[in-house]
Coordinates of C-alpha atoms in Angstrom, one line a residue:
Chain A
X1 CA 76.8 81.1 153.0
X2 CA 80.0 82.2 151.6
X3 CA 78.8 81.5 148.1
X4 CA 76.2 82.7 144.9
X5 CA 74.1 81.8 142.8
X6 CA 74.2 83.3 139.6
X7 CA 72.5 83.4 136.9
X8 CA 73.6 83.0 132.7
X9 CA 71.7 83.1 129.4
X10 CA 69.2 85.3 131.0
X11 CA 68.2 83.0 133.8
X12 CA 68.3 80.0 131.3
X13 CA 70.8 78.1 133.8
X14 CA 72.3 79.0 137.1
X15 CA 75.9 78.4 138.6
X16 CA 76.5 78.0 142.4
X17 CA 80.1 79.8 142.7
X18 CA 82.6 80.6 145.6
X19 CA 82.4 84.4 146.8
X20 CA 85.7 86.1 147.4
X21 CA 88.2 83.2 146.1
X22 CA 88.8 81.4 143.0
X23 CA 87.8 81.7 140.1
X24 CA 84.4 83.7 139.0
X25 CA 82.7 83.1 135.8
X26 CA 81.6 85.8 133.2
X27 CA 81.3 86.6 129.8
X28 CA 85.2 85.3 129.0
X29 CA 83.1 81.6 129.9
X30 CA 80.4 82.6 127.8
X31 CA 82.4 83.6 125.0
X32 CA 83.7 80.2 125.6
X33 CA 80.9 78.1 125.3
X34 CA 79.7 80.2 122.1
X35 CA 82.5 78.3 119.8
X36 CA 80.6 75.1 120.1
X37 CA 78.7 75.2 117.2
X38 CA 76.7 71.6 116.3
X39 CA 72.8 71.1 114.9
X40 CA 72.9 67.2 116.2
X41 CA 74.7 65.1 119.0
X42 CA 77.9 66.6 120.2
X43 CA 79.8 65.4 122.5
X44 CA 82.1 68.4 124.6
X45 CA 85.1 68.3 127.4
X46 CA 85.3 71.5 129.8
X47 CA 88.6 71.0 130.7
X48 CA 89.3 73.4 133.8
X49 CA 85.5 73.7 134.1
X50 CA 85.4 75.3 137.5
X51 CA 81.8 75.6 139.0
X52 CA 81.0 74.6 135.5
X53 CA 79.5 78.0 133.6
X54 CA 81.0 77.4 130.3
X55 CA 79.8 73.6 130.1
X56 CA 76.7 74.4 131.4
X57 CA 76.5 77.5 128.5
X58 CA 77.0 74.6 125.7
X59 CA 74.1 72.2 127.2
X60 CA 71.6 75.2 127.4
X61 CA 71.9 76.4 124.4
X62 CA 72.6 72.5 122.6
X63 CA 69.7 70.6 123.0
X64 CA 71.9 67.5 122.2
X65 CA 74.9 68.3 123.4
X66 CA 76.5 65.7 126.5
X67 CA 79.2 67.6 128.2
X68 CA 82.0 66.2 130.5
X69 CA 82.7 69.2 132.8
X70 CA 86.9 68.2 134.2
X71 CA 88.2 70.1 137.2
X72 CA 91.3 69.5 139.3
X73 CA 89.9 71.4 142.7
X74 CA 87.8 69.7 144.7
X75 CA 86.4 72.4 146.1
X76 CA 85.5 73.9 142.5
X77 CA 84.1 70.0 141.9
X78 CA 82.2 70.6 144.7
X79 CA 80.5 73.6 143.3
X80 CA 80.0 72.1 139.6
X81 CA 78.1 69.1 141.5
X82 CA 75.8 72.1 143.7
X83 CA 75.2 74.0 140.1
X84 CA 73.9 70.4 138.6
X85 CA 71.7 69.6 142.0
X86 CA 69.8 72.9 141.6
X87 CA 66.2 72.5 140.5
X88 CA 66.1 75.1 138.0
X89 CA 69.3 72.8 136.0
X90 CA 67.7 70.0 136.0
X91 CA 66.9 69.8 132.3
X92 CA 70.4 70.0 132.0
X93 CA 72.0 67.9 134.4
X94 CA 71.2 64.8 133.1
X95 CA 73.5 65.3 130.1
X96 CA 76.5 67.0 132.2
X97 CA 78.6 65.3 133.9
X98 CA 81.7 65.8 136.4
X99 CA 85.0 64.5 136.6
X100 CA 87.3 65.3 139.6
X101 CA 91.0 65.1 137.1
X102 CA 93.8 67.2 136.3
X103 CA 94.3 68.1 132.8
X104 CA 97.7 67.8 132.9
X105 CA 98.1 64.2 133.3
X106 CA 99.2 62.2 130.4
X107 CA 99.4 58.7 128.8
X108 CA 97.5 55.8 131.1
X109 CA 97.4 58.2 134.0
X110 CA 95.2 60.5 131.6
X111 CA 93.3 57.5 130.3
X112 CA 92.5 56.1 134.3
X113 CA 91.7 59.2 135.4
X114 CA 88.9 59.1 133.2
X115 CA 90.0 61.2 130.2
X116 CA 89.7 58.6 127.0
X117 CA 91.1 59.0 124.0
X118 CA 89.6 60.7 120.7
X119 CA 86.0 60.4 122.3
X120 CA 85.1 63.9 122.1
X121 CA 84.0 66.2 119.2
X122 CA 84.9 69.5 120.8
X123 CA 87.2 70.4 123.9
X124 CA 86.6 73.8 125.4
X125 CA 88.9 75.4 128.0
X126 CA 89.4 78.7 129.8
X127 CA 93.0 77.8 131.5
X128 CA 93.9 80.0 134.6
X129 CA 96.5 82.6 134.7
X130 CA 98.4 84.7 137.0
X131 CA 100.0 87.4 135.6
X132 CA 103.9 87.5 135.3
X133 CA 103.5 91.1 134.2
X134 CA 102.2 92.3 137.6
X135 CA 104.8 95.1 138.5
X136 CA 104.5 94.4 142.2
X137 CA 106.1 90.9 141.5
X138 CA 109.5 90.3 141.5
X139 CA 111.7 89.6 138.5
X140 CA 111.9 86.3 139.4
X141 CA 108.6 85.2 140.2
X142 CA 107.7 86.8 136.8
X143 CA 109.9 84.8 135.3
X144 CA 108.9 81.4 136.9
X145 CA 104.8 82.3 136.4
X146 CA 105.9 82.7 132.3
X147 CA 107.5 79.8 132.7
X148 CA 104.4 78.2 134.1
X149 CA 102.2 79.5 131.9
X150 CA 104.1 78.2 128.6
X151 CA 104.2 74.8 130.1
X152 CA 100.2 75.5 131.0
X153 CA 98.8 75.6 127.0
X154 CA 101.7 73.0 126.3
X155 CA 100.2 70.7 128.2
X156 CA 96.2 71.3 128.1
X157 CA 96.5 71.7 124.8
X158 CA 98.4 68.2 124.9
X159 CA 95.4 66.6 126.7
X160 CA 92.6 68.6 124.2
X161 CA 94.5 66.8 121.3
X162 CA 94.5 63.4 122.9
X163 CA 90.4 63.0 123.8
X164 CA 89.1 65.0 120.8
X165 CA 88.2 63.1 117.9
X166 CA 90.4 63.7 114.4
X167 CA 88.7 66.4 112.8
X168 CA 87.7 67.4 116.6
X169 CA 87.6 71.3 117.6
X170 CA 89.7 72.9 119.8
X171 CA 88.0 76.1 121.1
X172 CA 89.7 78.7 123.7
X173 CA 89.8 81.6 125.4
X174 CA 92.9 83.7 126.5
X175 CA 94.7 86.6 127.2
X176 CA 96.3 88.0 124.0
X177 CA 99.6 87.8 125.4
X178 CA 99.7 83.8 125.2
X179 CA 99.5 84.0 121.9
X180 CA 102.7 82.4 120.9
X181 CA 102.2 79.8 123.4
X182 CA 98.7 78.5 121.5
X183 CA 100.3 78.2 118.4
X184 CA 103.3 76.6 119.9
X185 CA 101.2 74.0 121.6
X186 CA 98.7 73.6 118.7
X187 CA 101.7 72.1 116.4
X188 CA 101.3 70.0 114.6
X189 CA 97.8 68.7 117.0
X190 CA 95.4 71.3 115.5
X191 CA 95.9 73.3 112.9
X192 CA 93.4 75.7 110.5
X193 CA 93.6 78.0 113.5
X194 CA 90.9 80.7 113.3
X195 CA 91.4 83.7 115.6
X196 CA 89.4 86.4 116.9
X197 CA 90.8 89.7 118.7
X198 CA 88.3 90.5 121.5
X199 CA 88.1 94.4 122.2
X200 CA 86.3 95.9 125.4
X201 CA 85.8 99.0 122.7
X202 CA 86.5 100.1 119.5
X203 CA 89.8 102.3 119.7
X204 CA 90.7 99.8 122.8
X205 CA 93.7 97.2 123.2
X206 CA 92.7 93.6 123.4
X207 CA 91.5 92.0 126.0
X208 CA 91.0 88.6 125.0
X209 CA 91.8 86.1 122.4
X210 CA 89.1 83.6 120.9
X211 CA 91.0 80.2 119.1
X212 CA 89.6 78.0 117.8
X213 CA 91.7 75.1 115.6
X214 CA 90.7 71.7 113.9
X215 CA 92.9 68.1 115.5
X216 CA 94.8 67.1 112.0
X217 CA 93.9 70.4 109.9
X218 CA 96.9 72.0 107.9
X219 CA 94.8 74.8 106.8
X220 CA 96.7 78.2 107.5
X221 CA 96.0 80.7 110.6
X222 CA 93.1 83.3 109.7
X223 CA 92.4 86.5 112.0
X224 CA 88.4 86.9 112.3
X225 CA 86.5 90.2 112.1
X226 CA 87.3 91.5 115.6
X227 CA 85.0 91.3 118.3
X228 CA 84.0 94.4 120.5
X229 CA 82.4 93.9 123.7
X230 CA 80.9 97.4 123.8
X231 CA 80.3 100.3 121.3
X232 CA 82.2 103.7 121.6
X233 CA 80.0 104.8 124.7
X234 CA 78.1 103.3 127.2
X235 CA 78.0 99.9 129.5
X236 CA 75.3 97.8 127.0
X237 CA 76.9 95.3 125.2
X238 CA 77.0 95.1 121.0
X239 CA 74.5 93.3 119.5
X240 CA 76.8 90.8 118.6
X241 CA 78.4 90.1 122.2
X242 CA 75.0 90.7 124.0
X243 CA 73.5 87.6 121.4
X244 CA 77.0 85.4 122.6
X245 CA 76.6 86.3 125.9
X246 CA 73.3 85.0 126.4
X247 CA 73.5 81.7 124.5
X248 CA 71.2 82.9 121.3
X249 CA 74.0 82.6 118.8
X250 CA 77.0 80.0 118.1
X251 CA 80.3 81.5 117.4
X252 CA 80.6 79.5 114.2
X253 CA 84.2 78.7 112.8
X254 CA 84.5 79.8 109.2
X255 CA 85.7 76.6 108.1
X256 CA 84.5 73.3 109.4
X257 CA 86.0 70.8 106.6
X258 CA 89.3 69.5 107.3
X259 CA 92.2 69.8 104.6
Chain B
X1 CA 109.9 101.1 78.7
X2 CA 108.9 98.5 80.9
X3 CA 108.8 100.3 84.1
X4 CA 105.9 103.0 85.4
X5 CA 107.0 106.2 87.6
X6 CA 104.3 106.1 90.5
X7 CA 103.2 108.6 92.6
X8 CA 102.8 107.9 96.5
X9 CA 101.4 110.7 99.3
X10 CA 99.5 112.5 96.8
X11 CA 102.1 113.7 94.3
X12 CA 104.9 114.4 97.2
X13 CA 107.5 111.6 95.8
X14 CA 107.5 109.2 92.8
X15 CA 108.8 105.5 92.7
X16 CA 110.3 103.5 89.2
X17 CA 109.3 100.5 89.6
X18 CA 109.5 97.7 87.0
X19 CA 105.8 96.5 85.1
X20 CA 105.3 92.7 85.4
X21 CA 108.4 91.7 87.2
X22 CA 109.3 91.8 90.8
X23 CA 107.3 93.1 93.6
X24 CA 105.4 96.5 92.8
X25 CA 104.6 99.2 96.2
X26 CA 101.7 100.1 97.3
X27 CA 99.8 100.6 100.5
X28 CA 101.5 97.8 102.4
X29 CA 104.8 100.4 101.8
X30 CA 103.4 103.2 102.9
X31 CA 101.7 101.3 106.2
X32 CA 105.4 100.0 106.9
X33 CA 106.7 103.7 106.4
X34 CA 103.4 105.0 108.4
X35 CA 105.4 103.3 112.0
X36 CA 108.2 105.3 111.9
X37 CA 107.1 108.7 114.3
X38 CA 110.0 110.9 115.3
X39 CA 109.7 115.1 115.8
X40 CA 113.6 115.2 115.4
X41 CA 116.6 113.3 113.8
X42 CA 116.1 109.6 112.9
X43 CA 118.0 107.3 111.0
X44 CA 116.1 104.4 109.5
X45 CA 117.4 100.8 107.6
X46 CA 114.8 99.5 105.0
X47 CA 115.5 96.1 104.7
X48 CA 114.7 94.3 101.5
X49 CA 113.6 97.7 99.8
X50 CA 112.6 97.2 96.8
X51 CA 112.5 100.1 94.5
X52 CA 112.3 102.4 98.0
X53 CA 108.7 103.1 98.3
X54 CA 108.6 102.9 102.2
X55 CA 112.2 104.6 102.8
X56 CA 111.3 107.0 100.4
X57 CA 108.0 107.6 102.4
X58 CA 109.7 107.8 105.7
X59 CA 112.2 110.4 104.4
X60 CA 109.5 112.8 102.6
X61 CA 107.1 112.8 106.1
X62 CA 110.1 113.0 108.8
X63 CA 111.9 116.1 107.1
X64 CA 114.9 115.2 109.3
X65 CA 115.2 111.3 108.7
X66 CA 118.4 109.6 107.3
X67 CA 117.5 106.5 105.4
X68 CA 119.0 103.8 103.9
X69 CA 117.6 101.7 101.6
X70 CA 119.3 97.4 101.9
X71 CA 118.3 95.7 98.8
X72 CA 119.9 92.4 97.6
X73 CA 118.4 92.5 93.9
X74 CA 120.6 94.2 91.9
X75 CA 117.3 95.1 89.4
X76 CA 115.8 96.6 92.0
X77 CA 118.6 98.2 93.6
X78 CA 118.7 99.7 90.0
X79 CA 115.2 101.0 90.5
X80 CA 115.6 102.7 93.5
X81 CA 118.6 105.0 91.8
X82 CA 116.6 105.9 89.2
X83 CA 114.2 106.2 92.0
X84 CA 116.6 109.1 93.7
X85 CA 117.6 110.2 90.6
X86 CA 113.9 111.6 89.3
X87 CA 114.3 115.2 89.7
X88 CA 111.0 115.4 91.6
X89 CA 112.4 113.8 94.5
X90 CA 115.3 116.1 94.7
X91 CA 114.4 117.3 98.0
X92 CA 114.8 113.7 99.7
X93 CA 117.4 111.8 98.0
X94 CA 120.7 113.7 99.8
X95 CA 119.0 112.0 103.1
X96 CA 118.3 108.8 101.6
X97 CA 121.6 105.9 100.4
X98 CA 121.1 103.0 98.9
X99 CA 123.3 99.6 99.8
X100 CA 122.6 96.2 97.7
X101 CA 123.4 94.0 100.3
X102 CA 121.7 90.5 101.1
X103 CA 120.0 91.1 104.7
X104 CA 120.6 87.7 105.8
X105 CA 124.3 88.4 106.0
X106 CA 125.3 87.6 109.6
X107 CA 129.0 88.8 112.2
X108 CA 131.5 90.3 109.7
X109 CA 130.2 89.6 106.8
X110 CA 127.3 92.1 107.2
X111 CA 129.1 94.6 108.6
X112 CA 131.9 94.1 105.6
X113 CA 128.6 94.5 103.4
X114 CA 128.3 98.4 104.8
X115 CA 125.1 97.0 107.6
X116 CA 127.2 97.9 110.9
X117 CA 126.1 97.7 114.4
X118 CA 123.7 99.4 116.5
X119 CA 123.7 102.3 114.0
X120 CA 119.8 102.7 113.4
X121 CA 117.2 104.1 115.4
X122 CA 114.6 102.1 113.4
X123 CA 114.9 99.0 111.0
X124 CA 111.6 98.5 108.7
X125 CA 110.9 95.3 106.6
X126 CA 108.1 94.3 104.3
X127 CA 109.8 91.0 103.9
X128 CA 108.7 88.8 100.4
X129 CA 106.9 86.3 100.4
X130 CA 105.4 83.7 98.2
X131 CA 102.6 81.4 98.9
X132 CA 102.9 77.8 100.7
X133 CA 99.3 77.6 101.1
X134 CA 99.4 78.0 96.9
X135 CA 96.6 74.9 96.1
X136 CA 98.0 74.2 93.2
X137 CA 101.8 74.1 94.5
X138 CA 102.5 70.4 95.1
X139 CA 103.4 69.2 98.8
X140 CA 106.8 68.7 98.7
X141 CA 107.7 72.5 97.2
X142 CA 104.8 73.9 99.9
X143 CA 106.7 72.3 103.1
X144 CA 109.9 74.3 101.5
X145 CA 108.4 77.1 101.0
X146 CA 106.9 77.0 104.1
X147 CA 110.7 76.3 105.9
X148 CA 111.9 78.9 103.7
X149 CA 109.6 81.9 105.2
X150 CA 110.1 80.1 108.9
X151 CA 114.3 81.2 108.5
X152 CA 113.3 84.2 106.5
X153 CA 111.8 86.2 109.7
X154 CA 114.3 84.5 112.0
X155 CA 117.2 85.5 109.6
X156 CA 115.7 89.0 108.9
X157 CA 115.0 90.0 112.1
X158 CA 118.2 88.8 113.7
X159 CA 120.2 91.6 111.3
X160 CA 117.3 94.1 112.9
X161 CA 118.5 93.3 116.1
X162 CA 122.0 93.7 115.1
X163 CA 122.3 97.0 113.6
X164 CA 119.3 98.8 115.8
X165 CA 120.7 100.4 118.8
X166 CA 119.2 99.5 122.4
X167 CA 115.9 100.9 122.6
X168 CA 115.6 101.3 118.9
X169 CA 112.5 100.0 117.4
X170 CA 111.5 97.3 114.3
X171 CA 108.5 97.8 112.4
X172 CA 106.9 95.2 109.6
X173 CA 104.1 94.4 107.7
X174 CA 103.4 91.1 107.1
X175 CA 100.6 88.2 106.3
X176 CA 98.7 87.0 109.3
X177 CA 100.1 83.8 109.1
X178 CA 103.5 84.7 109.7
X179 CA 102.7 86.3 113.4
X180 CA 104.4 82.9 115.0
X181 CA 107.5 83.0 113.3
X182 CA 107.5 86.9 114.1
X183 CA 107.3 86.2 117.6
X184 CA 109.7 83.4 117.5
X185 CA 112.0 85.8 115.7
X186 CA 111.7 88.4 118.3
X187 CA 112.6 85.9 120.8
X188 CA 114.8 88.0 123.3
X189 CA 116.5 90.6 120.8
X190 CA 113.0 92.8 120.6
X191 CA 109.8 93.2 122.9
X192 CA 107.2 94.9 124.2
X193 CA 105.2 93.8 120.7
X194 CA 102.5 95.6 119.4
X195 CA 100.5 94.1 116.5
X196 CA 97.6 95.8 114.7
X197 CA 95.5 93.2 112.3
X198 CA 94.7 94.8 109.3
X199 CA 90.8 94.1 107.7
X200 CA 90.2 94.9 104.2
X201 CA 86.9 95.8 105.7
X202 CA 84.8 95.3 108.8
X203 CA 83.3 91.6 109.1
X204 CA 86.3 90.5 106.6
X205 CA 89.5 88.5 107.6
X206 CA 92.7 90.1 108.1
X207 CA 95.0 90.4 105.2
X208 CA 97.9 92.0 107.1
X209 CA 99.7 92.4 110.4
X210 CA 100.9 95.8 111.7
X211 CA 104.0 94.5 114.2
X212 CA 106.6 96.9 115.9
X213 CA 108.8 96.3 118.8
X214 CA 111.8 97.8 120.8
X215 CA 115.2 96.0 121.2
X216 CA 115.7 95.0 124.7
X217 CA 112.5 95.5 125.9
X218 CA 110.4 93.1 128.4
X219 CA 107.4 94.4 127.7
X220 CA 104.4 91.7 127.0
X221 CA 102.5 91.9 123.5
X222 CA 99.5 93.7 123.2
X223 CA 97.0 93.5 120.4
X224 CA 95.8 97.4 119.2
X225 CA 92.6 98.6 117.9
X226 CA 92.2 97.2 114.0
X227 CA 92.8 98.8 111.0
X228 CA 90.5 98.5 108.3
X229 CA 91.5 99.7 105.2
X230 CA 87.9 100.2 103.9
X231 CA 84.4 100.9 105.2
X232 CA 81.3 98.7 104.6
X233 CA 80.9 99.9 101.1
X234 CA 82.5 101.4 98.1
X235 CA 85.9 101.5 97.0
X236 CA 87.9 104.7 99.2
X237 CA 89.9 104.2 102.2
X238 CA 88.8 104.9 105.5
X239 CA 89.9 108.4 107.2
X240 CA 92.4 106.5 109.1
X241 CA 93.9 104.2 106.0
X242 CA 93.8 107.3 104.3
X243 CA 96.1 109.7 106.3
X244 CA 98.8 106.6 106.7
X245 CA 98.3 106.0 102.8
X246 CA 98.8 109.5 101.9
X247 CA 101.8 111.0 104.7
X248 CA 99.4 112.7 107.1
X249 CA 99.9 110.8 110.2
X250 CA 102.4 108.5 112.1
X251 CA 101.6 105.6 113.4
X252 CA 102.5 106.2 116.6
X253 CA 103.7 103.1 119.0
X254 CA 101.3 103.0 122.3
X255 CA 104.7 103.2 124.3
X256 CA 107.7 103.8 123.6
X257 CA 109.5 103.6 126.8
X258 CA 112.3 100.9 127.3
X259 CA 110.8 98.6 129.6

């Protein structure tokens, strides 16, 4: 079969992905699911979930935790419902569920598509990119993919501050380059962003952003302790990313009370 | 008298500077001063320069750099003469002028004020700031505040833009919290942005943001390694803070090809 099995958290859950097209999950959905930090109930939206890595990283590691894994493709659907049918999931597929949906409708089209307003605590999302800085692309295909990828945190972000709860989280993963276009799209939706520069090594550039942001907080923007993914030398990850990576650790905000 | 006479890269220039009043230099000035890396000729605009701490800091590294130092306060424009006028900075104050302009001048009027077009190779800004997050600063005056440091980037990096040539670079240090309005401010006059977030220590929150950029240039952001200022313990700089504290060392741009 043209597809994987893989295995996250150490062989804690499994994910049943596409080989050679679409998206592939890693660490970056890891990462993702880490921010979810909650000792009871919580309830979580994957928005772009894919075959469902990230979602399924929150239920594994929450023992409370009800996730609502939304996906536009239905052949990525497809997948998230194979990864919850596998035996070995099973103690986690009865809290995860699947919604075929794209995250960028709005209003009542949003609400019948099955996304409800303020009913989550905590939406997670990993959105796609292409990348307008590839220098085999023309000027103005550049131009149009930037184009598309402001509008693309403008509008999930849109959707992540309609269905989470006030005082909900936002968490998020990104390249570091859409930077502006987070902050732009948090607004006035989430504030008391709290921001974390992902390094593959020290001495490296970026690789990754990690956001995360409160819906109604006017606390100001704070930059975290970085996060390296590796030490100096060597393929092993840090302590720190190795623990995130494999579910034994929450990436825990630094400030949880609105103001 | 109610001024001190400090000394900055280990004895190699002095700085009058007022005591209690006004903003007083220190390592943020000689980080700002640290960006500016040239092995020949190099004409540099400090804008809002206080007493002259970072021009003076640029001029007594770069042997062949031309500075001059904008200030709008006539106090402190008064500082930075007596500044040049210490004997023990002889050696750099025939390459270093001083113009008490306001930088927010725009067209004609800043050019009337002695800031003329595309003259600079490099513009550097430590721009003031006080505090909207302030708890004890009622609402009302925070929202101004907070409007007021939103126009202060865009108005102080618009005269950047002006008087840098094409392909000349800006370089400021700021609060972390300003890193949207930066980027908004950048908007199509500079690019190619490279930020470094600056940790008091490891594990701490940034205090400051490291940001240069090149006028004209497409180039996408990219987040550096991290500064920290200090190791795990005790009270000394690390190697790194050190030599940009003390002269030793440029920091060097990543790239500094117009692209």
């Amino acid at each position: 079969m043209n597809e994987t099995v893989d295995a996250f958290h150490r062989g804690g859950f499994h994910v049943v992905q596409p080989k050679g097209t679409g998206h592939r999950s890693g660490i970056d959905a890891m990462l993702l699911a880490s921010m979810v930090n909650a000792t009871g109930p919580v309830t979580v939206a994957d928005l772009g979930a894919g075959a469902g890595a990230a979602g399924l990283a929150v239920a594994s590691r929450l023992p409370q935790a009800r996730v609502l894994l939304v996906e536009r493709s239905s052949l990525m659907v497809d997948y998230a419902r194979k990864t919850l049918d596998l035996p070995h999931n099973a103690r986690l597929a009865e809290r995860v569920k699947v919604l075929e949906a794209d995250v960028t409708l709005t209003g009542k089209a949003r609400v019948a598509a099955g996304l409800a307003d303020e009913l989550y605590d905590h939406a997670i999302m990993n959105p796609p990119f292409n990348d307008p800085g590839d220098r085999s692309t023309p000027d103005v295909l550049k131009a149009e993919a930037h184009a598309m990828s402001e509008g693309l945190f403008e509008s999930w972000i849109k959707t992540a501050g309609a269905i989470v709860r006030p005082g909900g989280q936002l968490s998020l993963i990104s390249r570091p380059q859409s930077i502006a276009d987070i902050i732009a799209a948090c607004g006035r939706r989430f504030g008391g962003l709290e921001i974390t520069v992902v390094h593959p090594r020290p001495g490296e550039d970026a690789t990754r952003l990690l956001v995360t942001a409160i819906k109604g907080s006017r606390a100001r923007l704070v930059f975290r302790a970085p996060l390296f993914l590796h030490g100096k030398e060597g393929h092993g990850f840090t302590a720190e990313a190795d623990d995130l990576n494999n579910g034994r650790m929450a990436y825990a905000r630094r400030t949880t009370r609105r103001r």
